[in-house]
Amino acid sequence: METFVGGYEDPRGGLTYPSLLRRENVEPWQTVMGIITGFVFYGAVLSVLPYLVIWIGWMLSGQGSTFAQFLADARAYLNPAGMVAMNLVTATLIPVSWLLVASIHRTRPRWLASVRGGIRWRYLAVCVLLAVLVLNVMQLVTWRLTGAEIHLQPQHGFWGYMVVVLLTTWAQATGEEYFFRGYLMQALGSLARSPWFAVVASAFLFAVMHGSQNVPLFLNRLAFGLVAAVLVMATGGLEAGIAGHVVNNIFAYVWAGLTTGIAATRGVTEMGWLGAIIGVGGYAVYALAAWGVARAMRLRTRSAGLAT
């Protein structure tokens, strides 16, 4: 099978995850163009797809309000259509990452998943269970340490939101992992000798892309990106990052729907220093546990050479 620009080429043996796209026949400017193309595509989709999805939601709702009002509510997550729209936008980063790897880097997209050349499903399943346990325990610890008063009271339309969360949030979180910890980290890793350039740069771009935020929230997201990127390099694949990100986002919406309301999560632009530190600490605990499991399962962290 061939891509638009020639045949596929598998990574040579002994490469760490950030180095898998290193190719002698791919010029640095091509890699830079690939990175720019990814961001431009995301911006283009972001400017069109949400309106289409929200318009469909408005039509299906029976048009009980004007489209302008429905759109404003959707953008604020006051109805589930906005969540569907944004999750689908981010999910498009999965096929975009595959396409960029195949067309520009002449590599089979499965090498984005791991140094094995595909998802390691047993490890992914274990990490999902691990994330559910660790991240929810850390959420309870966070509430206790910050003195938050929690009153469980499902918001209006809770179950409708939960259907959307379960059906689409996994794709949104996976899209971010495939692009930022997958394509972006491998592309940046092909431009520098040290993999740490890719780790730091991808984490910085991940934090910046989350928009307006105060310093503690920015540093929280930067640290999250750094921990997630190091976890990918230490385990040789995206599985632990995908599991942690998916579980974190799903339960963030579940707990919000049961307490403050999901709309409150949409407008978050500030975070206190204590919350930022505890949040990163919780994910770091999960990352250490996931790394320990990877070691126990003897997972490969470097490529073995040509795939069969």
PDB file of N, CA and C in Angstrom, residues 11 17 30 70 111 133 140 146-147 163 176 186 200 225 239 256 267 270 279-280 285 287 297:
ATOM      1  N   PRO A  11       9.657   2.553  11.317  1.00  0.00           N
ATOM      2  CA  PRO A  11      10.811   3.065  12.070  1.00  0.00           C
ATOM      3  C   PRO A  11      11.884   1.992  12.221  1.00  0.00           C
ATOM      4  N   TYR A  17       9.773   6.577  21.743  1.00  0.00           N
ATOM      5  CA  TYR A  17       8.524   7.037  21.126  1.00  0.00           C
ATOM      6  C   TYR A  17       8.652   8.396  20.446  1.00  0.00           C
ATOM      7  N   GLN A  30       9.256  20.097   5.863  1.00  0.00           N
ATOM      8  CA  GLN A  30       8.042  19.310   5.663  1.00  0.00           C
ATOM      9  C   GLN A  30       7.375  19.006   7.002  1.00  0.00           C
ATOM     10  N   PHE A  70     -30.467  29.381  21.291  1.00  0.00           N
ATOM     11  CA  PHE A  70     -30.019  27.991  21.408  1.00  0.00           C
ATOM     12  C   PHE A  70     -28.502  27.914  21.262  1.00  0.00           C
ATOM     13  N   TRP A 111       1.867   3.571  14.080  1.00  0.00           N
ATOM     14  CA  TRP A 111       3.038   3.888  14.893  1.00  0.00           C
ATOM     15  C   TRP A 111       2.799   5.086  15.806  1.00  0.00           C
ATOM     16  N   LEU A 133      -9.842   4.321  39.693  1.00  0.00           N
ATOM     17  CA  LEU A 133      -9.570   4.231  41.129  1.00  0.00           C
ATOM     18  C   LEU A 133      -8.752   5.423  41.624  1.00  0.00           C
ATOM     19  N   LEU A 140     -11.490  13.075  45.787  1.00  0.00           N
ATOM     20  CA  LEU A 140     -11.998  13.146  47.155  1.00  0.00           C
ATOM     21  C   LEU A 140     -10.983  13.810  48.080  1.00  0.00           C
ATOM     22  N   THR A 146      -9.087  21.146  50.248  1.00  0.00           N
ATOM     23  CA  THR A 146      -9.497  22.514  49.912  1.00  0.00           C
ATOM     24  C   THR A 146     -10.706  22.974  50.721  1.00  0.00           C
ATOM     25  N   GLY A 147     -11.281  22.071  51.513  1.00  0.00           N
ATOM     26  CA  GLY A 147     -12.427  22.426  52.332  1.00  0.00           C
ATOM     27  C   GLY A 147     -13.703  22.662  51.551  1.00  0.00           C
ATOM     28  N   VAL A 163     -25.344  10.815  28.711  1.00  0.00           N
ATOM     29  CA  VAL A 163     -25.317  10.068  27.445  1.00  0.00           C
ATOM     30  C   VAL A 163     -24.276  10.677  26.510  1.00  0.00           C
ATOM     31  N   GLU A 176      -7.069  14.636  21.640  1.00  0.00           N
ATOM     32  CA  GLU A 176      -5.999  15.465  22.194  1.00  0.00           C
ATOM     33  C   GLU A 176      -4.725  14.654  22.389  1.00  0.00           C
ATOM     34  N   GLN A 186       5.962  13.356  18.246  1.00  0.00           N
ATOM     35  CA  GLN A 186       6.824  12.639  17.309  1.00  0.00           C
ATOM     36  C   GLN A 186       7.400  13.574  16.250  1.00  0.00           C
ATOM     37  N   VAL A 200       8.760  18.939  26.209  1.00  0.00           N
ATOM     38  CA  VAL A 200       8.477  20.280  26.737  1.00  0.00           C
ATOM     39  C   VAL A 200       7.654  21.107  25.753  1.00  0.00           C
ATOM     40  N   GLY A 225       0.508  18.376  30.912  1.00  0.00           N
ATOM     41  CA  GLY A 225       1.078  18.002  29.624  1.00  0.00           C
ATOM     42  C   GLY A 225       2.455  17.393  29.760  1.00  0.00           C
ATOM     43  N   GLU A 239      -1.234   4.640  25.459  1.00  0.00           N
ATOM     44  CA  GLU A 239      -2.323   3.970  26.175  1.00  0.00           C
ATOM     45  C   GLU A 239      -2.610   4.561  27.552  1.00  0.00           C
ATOM     46  N   ALA A 256     -19.290  17.257  38.119  1.00  0.00           N
ATOM     47  CA  ALA A 256     -19.859  18.591  37.906  1.00  0.00           C
ATOM     48  C   ALA A 256     -21.371  18.517  37.770  1.00  0.00           C
ATOM     49  N   GLY A 267     -16.773  27.388  31.635  1.00  0.00           N
ATOM     50  CA  GLY A 267     -16.266  28.747  31.755  1.00  0.00           C
ATOM     51  C   GLY A 267     -15.064  28.894  32.673  1.00  0.00           C
ATOM     52  N   GLU A 270      -9.903  30.289  35.728  1.00  0.00           N
ATOM     53  CA  GLU A 270      -9.060  30.547  36.887  1.00  0.00           C
ATOM     54  C   GLU A 270      -9.014  29.326  37.794  1.00  0.00           C
ATOM     55  N   GLY A 279      -4.155  19.012  41.875  1.00  0.00           N
ATOM     56  CA  GLY A 279      -4.606  18.384  40.636  1.00  0.00           C
ATOM     57  C   GLY A 279      -3.480  17.697  39.896  1.00  0.00           C
ATOM     58  N   VAL A 280      -2.358  18.383  39.766  1.00  0.00           N
ATOM     59  CA  VAL A 280      -1.194  17.793  39.097  1.00  0.00           C
ATOM     60  C   VAL A 280      -0.645  16.629  39.912  1.00  0.00           C
ATOM     61  N   VAL A 285       0.432  10.812  40.574  1.00  0.00           N
ATOM     62  CA  VAL A 285       0.274   9.531  41.270  1.00  0.00           C
ATOM     63  C   VAL A 285      -0.224   8.470  40.296  1.00  0.00           C
ATOM     64  N   ALA A 287       0.174   8.516  37.050  1.00  0.00           N
ATOM     65  CA  ALA A 287       1.240   8.266  36.079  1.00  0.00           C
ATOM     66  C   ALA A 287       2.277   7.298  36.638  1.00  0.00           C
ATOM     67  N   MET A 297       4.440  -5.441  33.320  1.00  0.00           N
ATOM     68  CA  MET A 297       4.025  -6.150  32.109  1.00  0.00           C
ATOM     69  C   MET A 297       5.162  -6.270  31.096  1.00  0.00           C
TER      70      MET A 297
END
